[in-house]
């Protein structure tokens, strides 16, 4: 991706055809299978699961085998191949997690797939003529979390048209300032606000998760690295040709059974929507999960990858395709990272999608998404095989901000009523009642908000920026609300107490037992599952 392309202003005709973040279908040029295909949401209302894992498998190839065979032979040459950008272009930072008893900390890496059409090769693989040279979009965004003890790995992918507030970002090359978005816009636009460092800043704003590194790759990188690996086995339960009478489809053609796909055919597999199951993005996501699982197993188990020539080719292609932060800008740093990732066995890898719900033609995170983010923040394995130790649980409850709090009487606290549930109306007057409890406790600046009733399962204290973190923790402490329920959020303008359905009555808050299970809506998939085979839609088969 060229820096000049990354700085161009977003083109409305390809991002937001109707000018609104939540209006109209997703852009077909950046969400099709390789032809002029209607975007998700425009063909029968299928649930939009987006292109979640298209580039992740290729990036993981580098991370898992790194440059072990060629790294020091071509050290300078490969280092020169690697492009770099600053890690975080936003103003607000998230503190690093507290080390565990052994002094270890988790590692969080944001994987970004750019739809850049800034070269003839990328244009041929990925889009229409009118998109050539336009500002790239972060159409694939996945957070890879490596546990502190290096026993497990969690992956959260975010749909590309998730509505978020992009924070203020400054372009590192020319100093252009991109002000914070007014209202919510699609998360994939963050890449056009100065580069991948703004996508990192957006994730940190939304999740409260400290991100250590990013890795970005484009269309051409997928093809070149998949080809260098030598093929990834995938399975279809019938003959498939992803092409209809109008030319819609990726062009993927396979016979029934298991086949190794590589190069452009691998990209076709990852982009196919027409032909798999019901033709929705959900089906495409399943195919992408299958590919990623298979690639990881192939890299770990296929003896041919020990060939120095194959590893050298993979390292060459991967370093050309990558843009990384300065913490990963050498072959040695990438190899060290790959060494860490290789400690995790496939059966301890859990892939998920951020739980979401429709907002018009777009989506937004749900409360289950916050549950998923919390599990990552607290380094809890998503596969459910690890139980937090008593010490870790106690630390999570007692953890407080390093930011000092203002005196109680000087802390302004808005209290809002979030007690409504699917079965029950909001508890009448609850915001006023809890605001009164706070005032009696010494928070004389507490007041009931005028917003309509919300629906929140658990009571939480939210704050918008780092300078108010200490105040938020002080409010939680005074009411007996656990520290894990103190959340940073761009949806509030000051310290805000959201009274949830777990505190519909009474003057004392009793925290419910914390649920550390992965939400079903995250659709977790285990990395060791080698039995998957995509179901082919009968309308796209051949004999």
Short mmCIF file of C-alpha atoms in Angstrom, two decimals:
data_model
loop_
_atom_site.label_atom_id
_atom_site.label_comp_id
_atom_site.label_asym_id
_atom_site.label_seq_id
_atom_site.Cartn_x
_atom_site.Cartn_y
_atom_site.Cartn_z
CA UNK A 1 0.00 0.00 0.00
CA UNK A 2 1.43 3.39 -0.92
CA UNK A 3 1.39 6.12 1.67
CA UNK A 4 -0.16 8.52 -0.80
CA UNK A 5 -3.10 6.16 -1.26
CA UNK A 6 -3.51 5.80 2.48
CA UNK A 7 -3.84 9.56 2.84
CA UNK A 8 -6.47 10.16 0.17
CA UNK A 9 -9.93 11.21 1.24
CA UNK A 10 -12.51 8.41 1.27
CA UNK A 11 -14.53 8.25 -1.91
CA UNK A 12 -18.21 8.37 -1.04
CA UNK A 13 -19.28 6.62 -4.24
CA UNK A 14 -17.62 3.41 -3.14
CA UNK A 15 -18.10 3.57 0.64
CA UNK A 16 -21.41 5.22 1.41
CA UNK A 17 -23.56 5.49 -1.71
CA UNK A 18 -26.32 7.27 0.20
CA UNK A 19 -24.04 9.40 2.31
CA UNK A 20 -25.03 7.87 5.66
CA UNK A 21 -23.20 5.39 7.81
CA UNK A 22 -26.25 3.22 8.27
CA UNK A 23 -27.95 3.77 4.91
CA UNK A 24 -27.86 1.57 1.87
CA UNK A 25 -26.15 -1.78 1.19
CA UNK A 26 -22.45 -2.37 1.63
CA UNK A 27 -20.20 -1.38 -1.27
CA UNK A 28 -20.16 -4.08 -3.88
CA UNK A 29 -16.66 -3.30 -5.09
CA UNK A 30 -15.19 -4.11 -1.71
CA UNK A 31 -17.50 -6.98 -0.73
CA UNK A 32 -18.01 -9.09 -3.82
CA UNK A 33 -16.72 -12.45 -4.99
CA UNK A 34 -14.71 -11.06 -7.86
CA UNK A 35 -17.42 -9.72 -10.15
CA UNK A 36 -20.23 -7.17 -10.18
CA UNK A 37 -22.08 -8.79 -7.31
CA UNK A 38 -24.68 -7.26 -4.99
CA UNK A 39 -23.38 -6.65 -1.51
CA UNK A 40 -24.54 -8.54 1.56
CA UNK A 41 -27.92 -7.39 2.77
CA UNK A 42 -29.07 -6.72 -0.81
CA UNK A 43 -29.94 -10.27 -1.79
CA UNK A 44 -32.60 -11.62 0.51
CA UNK A 45 -31.61 -10.21 3.87
CA UNK A 46 -28.97 -12.78 4.73
CA UNK A 47 -27.10 -12.01 7.91
CA UNK A 48 -23.96 -10.07 6.93
CA UNK A 49 -20.91 -11.83 8.32
CA UNK A 50 -18.50 -10.01 6.01
CA UNK A 51 -15.12 -10.99 4.71
CA UNK A 52 -13.59 -11.86 8.06
CA UNK A 53 -10.64 -14.16 7.44
CA UNK A 54 -9.57 -13.51 3.87
CA UNK A 55 -6.09 -12.32 4.67
CA UNK A 56 -5.62 -13.78 8.13
CA UNK A 57 -4.53 -17.22 6.93
CA UNK A 58 -1.79 -15.78 4.76
CA UNK A 59 -0.51 -13.56 7.55
CA UNK A 60 -0.57 -16.46 9.99
CA UNK A 61 1.60 -18.39 7.56
CA UNK A 62 4.37 -15.90 8.12
CA UNK A 63 3.81 -15.74 11.85
CA UNK A 64 3.88 -19.51 12.32
CA UNK A 65 6.91 -20.42 10.22
CA UNK A 66 8.40 -16.96 10.03
CA UNK A 67 11.69 -16.76 8.22
CA UNK A 68 13.28 -19.69 9.98
CA UNK A 69 14.94 -21.00 6.82
CA UNK A 70 15.92 -17.80 5.12
CA UNK A 71 15.90 -15.11 7.78
CA UNK A 72 19.62 -14.75 8.28
CA UNK A 73 20.67 -15.59 4.73
CA UNK A 74 18.80 -12.65 3.30
CA UNK A 75 18.50 -10.68 6.51
CA UNK A 76 19.16 -7.23 5.12
CA UNK A 77 17.25 -7.91 1.92
CA UNK A 78 14.16 -9.17 3.74
CA UNK A 79 14.28 -6.33 6.24
CA UNK A 80 14.22 -3.89 3.34
CA UNK A 81 11.10 -5.64 1.99
CA UNK A 82 9.10 -4.94 5.15
CA UNK A 83 7.06 -1.74 5.19
CA UNK A 84 6.25 -0.06 8.50
CA UNK A 85 3.81 2.47 9.96
CA UNK A 86 3.39 3.80 13.50
CA UNK A 87 1.46 1.54 15.85
CA UNK A 88 -1.18 3.97 17.16
CA UNK A 89 -2.23 7.28 15.64
CA UNK A 90 -4.83 8.13 18.29
CA UNK A 91 -4.47 10.34 21.35
CA UNK A 92 -5.94 7.93 23.89
CA UNK A 93 -3.81 5.01 24.96
CA UNK A 94 -4.75 1.85 26.85
CA UNK A 95 -2.48 0.67 29.65
CA UNK A 96 -0.67 -2.62 29.23
CA UNK A 97 -2.15 -5.55 31.16
CA UNK A 98 -0.74 -6.42 34.57
CA UNK A 99 1.77 -9.34 34.43
CA UNK A 100 0.69 -12.66 35.90
CA UNK A 101 2.42 -14.33 38.86
CA UNK A 102 5.22 -15.52 36.56
CA UNK A 103 5.77 -12.03 35.20
CA UNK A 104 4.22 -12.86 31.81
CA UNK A 105 1.85 -10.62 29.87
CA UNK A 106 -0.50 -11.48 26.99
CA UNK A 107 0.22 -10.36 23.44
CA UNK A 108 -2.43 -8.70 21.26
CA UNK A 109 -1.90 -8.35 17.51
CA UNK A 110 -4.35 -6.66 15.14
CA UNK A 111 -4.43 -8.33 11.73
CA UNK A 112 -5.64 -6.02 8.96
CA UNK A 113 -6.61 -6.94 5.41
CA UNK A 114 -6.41 -3.96 3.08
CA UNK A 115 -8.47 -3.86 -0.11
CA UNK A 116 -5.86 -1.56 -1.72
CA UNK A 117 -6.15 -1.32 -5.52
CA UNK A 118 -2.93 0.65 -5.87
CA UNK A 119 -1.17 -1.73 -8.26
CA UNK A 120 -2.15 -3.56 -11.43
CA UNK A 121 -1.75 -6.87 -9.59
CA UNK A 122 -4.11 -5.83 -6.80
CA UNK A 123 -6.54 -4.37 -9.32
CA UNK A 124 -6.67 -7.62 -11.29
CA UNK A 125 -7.39 -9.61 -8.14
CA UNK A 126 -9.68 -7.30 -6.27
CA UNK A 127 -11.90 -4.74 -7.89
CA UNK A 128 -13.45 -2.56 -10.50
CA UNK A 129 -11.57 0.07 -12.56
CA UNK A 130 -13.20 2.98 -10.79
CA UNK A 131 -11.59 1.93 -7.50
CA UNK A 132 -8.00 2.01 -8.79
CA UNK A 133 -5.82 4.11 -6.51
CA UNK A 134 -8.68 5.00 -4.17
CA UNK A 135 -8.12 5.12 -0.42
CA UNK A 136 -7.89 1.54 0.85
CA UNK A 137 -10.33 0.12 3.36
CA UNK A 138 -9.57 -2.12 6.34
CA UNK A 139 -12.03 -4.72 5.12
CA UNK A 140 -10.64 -7.49 7.32
CA UNK A 141 -9.90 -6.79 10.98
CA UNK A 142 -9.02 -9.54 13.41
CA UNK A 143 -7.56 -9.34 16.89
CA UNK A 144 -5.23 -12.20 17.76
CA UNK A 145 -4.76 -12.66 21.51
CA UNK A 146 -1.91 -14.86 22.75
CA UNK A 147 -2.36 -15.73 26.42
CA UNK A 148 0.23 -14.63 28.97
CA UNK A 149 1.26 -18.22 29.65
CA UNK A 150 1.35 -18.98 25.91
CA UNK A 151 -0.98 -21.97 26.24
CA UNK A 152 -3.89 -20.67 24.16
CA UNK A 153 -4.82 -18.22 21.43
CA UNK A 154 -8.07 -16.37 20.81
CA UNK A 155 -9.13 -14.60 17.62
CA UNK A 156 -11.92 -12.02 17.34
CA UNK A 157 -12.94 -10.84 13.90
CA UNK A 158 -14.98 -7.68 13.39
CA UNK A 159 -17.43 -7.29 10.48
CA UNK A 160 -16.10 -4.59 8.16
CA UNK A 161 -19.27 -2.49 8.33
CA UNK A 162 -19.51 -2.41 12.11
CA UNK A 163 -20.51 1.08 13.19
CA UNK A 164 -17.91 2.66 15.47
CA UNK A 165 -16.62 6.09 16.37
CA UNK A 166 -13.21 6.59 14.81
CA UNK A 167 -11.01 8.67 17.12
CA UNK A 168 -8.90 11.66 16.12
CA UNK A 169 -5.86 10.45 14.16
CA UNK A 170 -2.85 12.23 12.67
CA UNK A 171 -1.20 11.04 9.46
CA UNK A 172 2.44 10.29 10.36
CA UNK A 173 3.76 11.23 6.92
CA UNK A 174 2.27 14.62 6.16
CA UNK A 175 0.70 15.64 9.48
CA UNK A 176 -2.87 15.66 8.19
CA UNK A 177 -5.26 15.63 11.15
CA UNK A 178 -8.39 13.53 10.83
CA UNK A 179 -10.84 14.69 13.45
CA UNK A 180 -12.87 12.15 15.39
CA UNK A 181 -15.89 10.96 13.43
CA UNK A 182 -19.15 12.77 14.08
CA UNK A 183 -21.36 9.89 15.01
CA UNK A 184 -20.62 6.32 14.03
CA UNK A 185 -19.19 5.23 10.70
CA UNK A 186 -18.06 1.92 9.23
CA UNK A 187 -14.93 0.60 10.94
CA UNK A 188 -13.21 -0.18 7.64
CA UNK A 189 -12.90 3.57 6.97
CA UNK A 190 -10.37 3.86 9.80
CA UNK A 191 -7.52 2.83 7.50
CA UNK A 192 -8.08 5.98 5.42
CA UNK A 193 -7.54 8.22 8.46
CA UNK A 194 -3.75 8.14 8.34
CA UNK A 195 -3.03 4.43 8.03
CA UNK A 196 -3.24 1.22 10.06
CA UNK A 197 -2.35 3.06 13.26
CA UNK A 198 -5.82 4.62 13.18
CA UNK A 199 -7.42 1.20 12.86
CA UNK A 200 -5.46 0.21 15.98
CA UNK A 201 -6.67 3.34 17.78
CA UNK A 202 -10.27 2.56 16.79
CA UNK A 203 -10.03 -0.96 18.19
CA UNK A 204 -8.56 0.27 21.45
CA UNK A 205 -11.32 2.86 21.82
CA UNK A 206 -14.01 0.23 21.29
CA UNK A 207 -12.61 -2.70 23.27
CA UNK A 208 -10.35 -1.27 25.96
CA UNK A 209 -7.79 -3.90 24.90
CA UNK A 210 -4.15 -2.84 24.71
CA UNK A 211 -2.80 -3.71 21.24
CA UNK A 212 0.91 -4.51 21.01
CA UNK A 213 1.34 -4.87 17.24
CA UNK A 214 -0.41 -4.81 13.89
CA UNK A 215 0.21 -6.74 10.68
CA UNK A 216 -1.40 -5.63 7.40
CA UNK A 217 -1.45 -7.42 4.03
CA UNK A 218 -3.29 -6.77 0.73
CA UNK A 219 -4.90 -8.81 -2.11
CA UNK A 220 -1.64 -9.64 -3.86
CA UNK A 221 -0.11 -10.76 -0.59
CA UNK A 222 -2.79 -13.40 -0.15
CA UNK A 223 -2.04 -14.93 -3.52
CA UNK A 224 1.73 -14.80 -3.29
CA UNK A 225 1.95 -16.28 0.20
CA UNK A 226 -0.67 -18.95 -0.41
CA UNK A 227 1.29 -19.98 -3.50
CA UNK A 228 4.54 -20.05 -1.53
CA UNK A 229 3.02 -22.36 1.09
CA UNK A 230 2.28 -24.89 -1.65
CA UNK A 231 -1.44 -25.45 -1.12
CA UNK A 232 -3.99 -25.66 1.68
CA UNK A 233 -6.46 -28.60 1.77
CA UNK A 234 -10.14 -27.64 1.62
CA UNK A 235 -13.25 -29.77 1.21
CA UNK A 236 -16.55 -29.49 -0.68
CA UNK A 237 -19.36 -32.06 -0.48
CA UNK A 238 -20.21 -31.72 -4.19
CA UNK A 239 -18.80 -30.28 -7.41
CA UNK A 240 -18.86 -26.47 -7.29
CA UNK A 241 -18.61 -23.65 -9.80
CA UNK A 242 -19.05 -20.23 -8.22
CA UNK A 243 -20.52 -18.43 -11.24
CA UNK A 244 -24.13 -17.75 -12.17
CA UNK A 245 -25.75 -16.80 -15.47
CA UNK A 246 -25.10 -13.10 -14.80
CA UNK A 247 -21.41 -13.61 -14.08
CA UNK A 248 -21.75 -13.33 -10.31
CA UNK A 249 -19.30 -15.40 -8.30
CA UNK A 250 -15.63 -15.89 -7.56
CA UNK A 251 -15.02 -18.38 -10.38
CA UNK A 252 -13.97 -21.13 -7.96
CA UNK A 253 -14.29 -24.53 -9.61
CA UNK A 254 -13.63 -27.74 -7.67
CA UNK A 255 -14.83 -31.31 -7.82
CA UNK A 256 -16.30 -33.09 -4.82
CA UNK A 257 -13.81 -33.96 -2.10
CA UNK A 258 -10.68 -32.49 -0.60
CA UNK A 259 -8.26 -30.45 -2.71
CA UNK A 260 -5.19 -28.32 -2.00
CA UNK A 261 -5.81 -24.75 -3.14
CA UNK A 262 -3.11 -22.13 -3.57
CA UNK A 263 -2.43 -18.82 -5.27
CA UNK A 264 -5.39 -17.24 -6.99
CA UNK A 265 -7.53 -20.31 -6.38
CA UNK A 266 -6.98 -19.84 -2.64
CA UNK A 267 -8.19 -16.26 -2.97
CA UNK A 268 -11.24 -17.52 -4.87
CA UNK A 269 -12.03 -19.90 -2.03
CA UNK A 270 -11.76 -17.15 0.55
CA UNK A 271 -14.00 -14.82 -1.47
CA UNK A 272 -16.66 -17.32 -2.53
CA UNK A 273 -20.20 -16.55 -1.45
CA UNK A 274 -22.19 -17.75 -4.45
CA UNK A 275 -22.14 -21.54 -4.25
CA UNK A 276 -21.66 -22.23 -0.56
CA UNK A 277 -24.82 -23.15 1.36
CA UNK A 278 -27.34 -20.29 1.13
CA UNK A 279 -25.02 -17.81 -0.57
CA UNK A 280 -24.73 -15.60 2.51
CA UNK A 281 -21.71 -14.09 4.17
CA UNK A 282 -22.25 -16.56 6.99
CA UNK A 283 -21.46 -19.40 4.59
CA UNK A 284 -18.42 -17.55 3.29
CA UNK A 285 -17.21 -17.10 6.86
CA UNK A 286 -17.42 -20.85 7.42
CA UNK A 287 -15.28 -21.45 4.37
CA UNK A 288 -12.74 -18.94 5.60
CA UNK A 289 -12.59 -20.57 9.03
CA UNK A 290 -12.01 -23.93 7.36
CA UNK A 291 -9.17 -22.53 5.28
CA UNK A 292 -7.47 -20.93 8.26
CA UNK A 293 -7.71 -24.06 10.39
CA UNK A 294 -6.34 -26.16 7.58
CA UNK A 295 -3.48 -23.76 6.92
CA UNK A 296 -2.38 -23.80 10.56
CA UNK A 297 -2.37 -27.60 10.60
CA UNK A 298 -0.54 -27.72 7.29
CA UNK A 299 2.19 -25.41 8.49
CA UNK A 300 2.68 -27.35 11.69
CA UNK A 301 2.52 -30.87 10.25
CA UNK A 302 3.59 -30.85 6.60
CA UNK A 303 7.19 -31.95 6.43
CA UNK A 304 7.72 -30.33 3.03
CA UNK A 305 7.66 -26.94 4.73
CA UNK A 306 11.01 -27.78 6.30
CA UNK A 307 12.51 -27.29 2.84
CA UNK A 308 14.84 -24.26 2.98
CA UNK A 309 13.79 -23.25 -0.55
CA UNK A 310 10.10 -23.28 0.33
CA UNK A 311 10.68 -21.36 3.53
CA UNK A 312 12.89 -18.88 1.72
CA UNK A 313 10.18 -18.28 -0.86
CA UNK A 314 7.54 -17.87 1.83
CA UNK A 315 9.72 -15.39 3.70
CA UNK A 316 10.41 -13.44 0.50
CA UNK A 317 6.76 -13.20 -0.50
CA UNK A 318 5.52 -12.50 3.03
CA UNK A 319 7.95 -9.68 3.75
CA UNK A 320 7.05 -8.00 0.45
CA UNK A 321 3.35 -8.18 1.29
CA UNK A 322 3.45 -6.91 4.85
CA UNK A 323 3.12 -3.56 6.52
CA UNK A 324 3.85 -3.72 10.25
CA UNK A 325 4.47 -1.49 13.24
CA UNK A 326 8.07 -0.66 14.28
CA UNK A 327 7.96 -3.44 16.87
CA UNK A 328 7.85 -6.03 14.06
CA UNK A 329 9.96 -4.32 11.41
CA UNK A 330 12.80 -6.87 11.14
CA UNK A 331 13.02 -10.52 10.28
CA UNK A 332 14.34 -11.30 13.74
CA UNK A 333 11.35 -9.63 15.42
CA UNK A 334 8.94 -11.52 13.18
CA UNK A 335 10.76 -14.78 13.85
CA UNK A 336 10.67 -14.18 17.60
CA UNK A 337 6.93 -13.58 17.33
CA UNK A 338 6.45 -16.74 15.30
CA UNK A 339 8.36 -18.65 17.96
CA UNK A 340 5.86 -17.44 20.56
CA UNK A 341 2.84 -18.33 18.44
CA UNK A 342 4.12 -21.81 17.66
CA UNK A 343 3.85 -22.71 21.34
CA UNK A 344 0.06 -22.91 20.99
CA UNK A 345 -1.38 -26.19 19.72
CA UNK A 346 -4.26 -25.99 17.19
CA UNK A 347 -6.71 -27.43 19.70
CA UNK A 348 -6.10 -24.41 21.93
CA UNK A 349 -6.88 -21.90 19.14
CA UNK A 350 -10.40 -20.44 19.25
CA UNK A 351 -11.75 -18.28 16.44
CA UNK A 352 -14.77 -16.06 17.00
CA UNK A 353 -16.74 -13.28 15.37
CA UNK A 354 -17.65 -10.17 17.34
CA UNK A 355 -21.34 -10.58 18.30
CA UNK A 356 -23.37 -7.98 16.45
CA UNK A 357 -26.87 -6.86 15.50
CA UNK A 358 -28.34 -4.94 12.61
CA UNK A 359 -28.55 -1.16 12.53
CA UNK A 360 -30.20 -0.56 9.18
CA UNK A 361 -27.88 -2.18 6.66
CA UNK A 362 -24.92 -2.04 9.07
CA UNK A 363 -24.18 -3.74 12.38
CA UNK A 364 -23.14 -2.72 15.88
CA UNK A 365 -21.56 -4.62 18.79
CA UNK A 366 -23.92 -6.24 21.28
CA UNK A 367 -23.52 -6.81 25.01
CA UNK A 368 -22.13 -10.22 24.13
CA UNK A 369 -19.37 -8.39 22.30
CA UNK A 370 -18.42 -6.59 25.50
CA UNK A 371 -18.37 -9.97 27.25
CA UNK A 372 -15.96 -11.25 24.60
CA UNK A 373 -13.76 -8.15 24.93
CA UNK A 374 -13.70 -8.54 28.72
CA UNK A 375 -12.55 -12.15 28.47
CA UNK A 376 -9.65 -11.03 26.29
CA UNK A 377 -8.83 -8.10 28.58
CA UNK A 378 -8.70 -10.49 31.53
CA UNK A 379 -6.77 -13.14 29.58
CA UNK A 380 -9.44 -15.83 29.95
CA UNK A 381 -9.23 -18.62 27.37
CA UNK A 382 -12.21 -18.65 25.00
CA UNK A 383 -12.18 -22.44 24.70
CA UNK A 384 -13.32 -22.76 28.33
CA UNK A 385 -10.48 -25.10 29.25
CA UNK A 386 -8.78 -22.71 31.65
CA UNK A 387 -10.25 -21.65 34.95
CA UNK A 388 -9.13 -18.37 36.43
CA UNK A 389 -7.18 -18.97 39.62
CA UNK A 390 -8.51 -17.50 42.84
CA UNK A 391 -5.62 -15.07 42.81
CA UNK A 392 -6.38 -13.94 39.27
CA UNK A 393 -10.08 -13.57 40.04
CA UNK A 394 -9.29 -11.53 43.12
CA UNK A 395 -6.88 -9.34 41.16
CA UNK A 396 -9.54 -8.74 38.51
CA UNK A 397 -12.01 -7.64 41.17
CA UNK A 398 -9.58 -5.43 43.07
CA UNK A 399 -7.73 -3.90 40.12
CA UNK A 400 -8.00 -0.13 40.10
CA UNK A 401 -6.82 2.63 37.84
CA UNK A 402 -3.41 4.19 38.25
CA UNK A 403 -5.08 7.51 37.44
CA UNK A 404 -5.84 9.52 40.62
CA UNK A 405 -9.48 10.22 41.40
CA UNK A 406 -10.91 13.61 42.22
CA UNK A 407 -12.58 14.11 45.60
CA UNK A 408 -15.98 12.41 45.68
CA UNK A 409 -17.87 15.69 45.87
CA UNK A 410 -16.14 16.92 42.70
CA UNK A 411 -16.96 13.89 40.54
CA UNK A 412 -19.91 14.47 38.24
CA UNK A 413 -21.79 11.19 37.75
CA UNK A 414 -24.70 10.74 35.36
CA UNK A 415 -26.94 7.81 36.29
CA UNK A 416 -29.05 6.18 33.59
CA UNK A 417 -31.70 3.50 33.81
CA UNK A 418 -30.68 0.32 32.02
CA UNK A 419 -32.99 -2.06 33.88
CA UNK A 420 -35.30 -2.88 30.97
CA UNK A 421 -35.24 -6.50 29.81
CA UNK A 422 -37.01 -8.47 27.09
CA UNK A 423 -39.56 -9.58 29.66
CA UNK A 424 -39.76 -6.58 32.00
CA UNK A 425 -40.24 -2.84 31.58
CA UNK A 426 -37.63 -0.55 33.10
CA UNK A 427 -37.85 -0.21 36.90
CA UNK A 428 -39.57 3.13 37.41
CA UNK A 429 -37.44 5.92 38.86
CA UNK A 430 -34.37 3.76 39.17
CA UNK A 431 -31.89 6.36 37.87
CA UNK A 432 -33.14 8.95 40.34
CA UNK A 433 -33.04 6.47 43.21
CA UNK A 434 -29.44 5.40 42.58
CA UNK A 435 -28.34 9.00 42.00
CA UNK A 436 -29.76 9.71 45.46
CA UNK A 437 -27.76 6.84 46.92
CA UNK A 438 -24.61 8.31 45.40
CA UNK A 439 -25.33 11.77 46.77
CA UNK A 440 -25.82 10.33 50.26
CA UNK A 441 -22.45 8.59 49.87
CA UNK A 442 -20.76 11.92 49.18
CA UNK A 443 -20.99 12.19 45.39
CA UNK A 444 -22.95 15.41 45.47
CA UNK A 445 -22.52 15.85 41.72
CA UNK A 446 -24.55 12.74 40.91
CA UNK A 447 -27.69 13.28 38.82
CA UNK A 448 -30.24 11.21 36.92
CA UNK A 449 -29.85 11.28 33.16
CA UNK A 450 -32.75 12.15 30.92
CA UNK A 451 -32.07 9.52 28.27
CA UNK A 452 -34.75 6.92 27.65
CA UNK A 453 -34.49 3.58 29.40
CA UNK A 454 -31.80 1.23 28.19
CA UNK A 455 -31.50 -2.53 28.33
CA UNK A 456 -28.33 -3.69 30.09
CA UNK A 457 -27.94 -7.02 31.80
CA UNK A 458 -25.28 -5.83 34.24
CA UNK A 459 -24.59 -2.60 36.05
CA UNK A 460 -21.49 -0.81 34.78
CA UNK A 461 -19.58 2.43 35.16
CA UNK A 462 -18.44 3.97 31.89
CA UNK A 463 -16.01 6.76 31.13
CA UNK A 464 -14.91 8.36 27.84
CA UNK A 465 -11.20 9.14 28.33
CA UNK A 466 -8.15 8.23 30.38
CA UNK A 467 -8.32 11.34 32.57
CA UNK A 468 -11.67 10.15 33.99
CA UNK A 469 -10.67 6.53 34.56
CA UNK A 470 -9.73 7.10 38.19
CA UNK A 471 -13.04 8.85 38.86
CA UNK A 472 -14.97 5.95 37.32
CA UNK A 473 -13.14 3.41 39.46
CA UNK A 474 -13.82 5.49 42.57
CA UNK A 475 -17.58 5.48 41.84
CA UNK A 476 -17.50 1.71 41.33
CA UNK A 477 -15.57 1.20 44.54
CA UNK A 478 -18.04 3.28 46.55
CA UNK A 479 -21.00 1.19 45.34
CA UNK A 480 -19.33 -2.24 45.45
CA UNK A 481 -19.32 -2.60 41.69
CA UNK A 482 -16.41 -4.85 40.54
CA UNK A 483 -13.53 -3.24 38.69
CA UNK A 484 -14.22 -5.48 35.69
CA UNK A 485 -17.49 -3.57 35.22
CA UNK A 486 -15.66 -0.25 34.77
CA UNK A 487 -15.51 0.26 31.03
CA UNK A 488 -14.12 2.86 28.71
CA UNK A 489 -16.71 3.90 26.12
CA UNK A 490 -16.99 6.53 23.42
CA UNK A 491 -20.78 6.43 23.85
CA UNK A 492 -20.60 8.60 26.99
CA UNK A 493 -19.32 12.12 27.55
CA UNK A 494 -18.50 11.80 31.26
CA UNK A 495 -18.54 9.29 34.10
CA UNK A 496 -21.80 7.40 33.62
CA UNK A 497 -23.36 4.79 35.87
CA UNK A 498 -25.63 2.46 33.91
CA UNK A 499 -27.93 0.71 36.37
CA UNK A 500 -28.50 -2.74 34.90
CA UNK A 501 -31.18 -5.39 35.25
CA UNK A 502 -29.11 -6.94 38.05
CA UNK A 503 -29.97 -3.94 40.31
CA UNK A 504 -33.66 -3.28 39.78
CA UNK A 505 -34.31 -2.61 43.46
CA UNK A 506 -32.64 -2.02 46.81
CA UNK A 507 -29.96 0.38 47.99
CA UNK A 508 -27.00 -2.00 47.93
CA UNK A 509 -25.50 -3.49 44.80
CA UNK A 510 -24.74 -7.20 44.94
CA UNK A 511 -22.55 -8.25 42.04
CA UNK A 512 -23.78 -11.46 40.40
CA UNK A 513 -21.39 -14.34 39.91
CA UNK A 514 -19.26 -13.50 36.90
CA UNK A 515 -19.83 -15.55 33.77
CA UNK A 516 -16.54 -16.33 32.06
CA UNK A 517 -17.94 -18.43 29.22
CA UNK A 518 -17.64 -17.40 25.59
CA UNK A 519 -21.03 -16.17 24.29
CA UNK A 520 -22.74 -18.53 21.87
CA UNK A 521 -23.30 -15.59 19.54
CA UNK A 522 -19.51 -15.43 19.00
CA UNK A 523 -19.81 -18.76 17.09
CA UNK A 524 -16.51 -20.13 18.40
CA UNK A 525 -14.63 -22.61 16.21
CA UNK A 526 -11.80 -24.80 17.44
CA UNK A 527 -8.57 -24.73 15.45
CA UNK A 528 -8.17 -28.52 15.51
CA UNK A 529 -11.47 -29.26 13.76
CA UNK A 530 -10.40 -31.14 10.60
CA UNK A 531 -13.80 -32.63 9.74
CA UNK A 532 -15.40 -29.57 8.16
CA UNK A 533 -16.60 -29.79 4.55
CA UNK A 534 -18.47 -26.99 2.84
CA UNK A 535 -21.98 -27.73 1.62
CA UNK A 536 -22.47 -26.77 -2.01
CA UNK A 537 -25.66 -25.06 -3.16
CA UNK A 538 -27.27 -27.33 -5.82
CA UNK A 539 -27.70 -24.30 -8.10
CA UNK A 540 -23.91 -23.98 -8.35
CA UNK A 541 -22.88 -27.57 -8.96
CA UNK A 542 -21.80 -29.27 -12.19
CA UNK A 543 -21.49 -32.79 -13.49
#
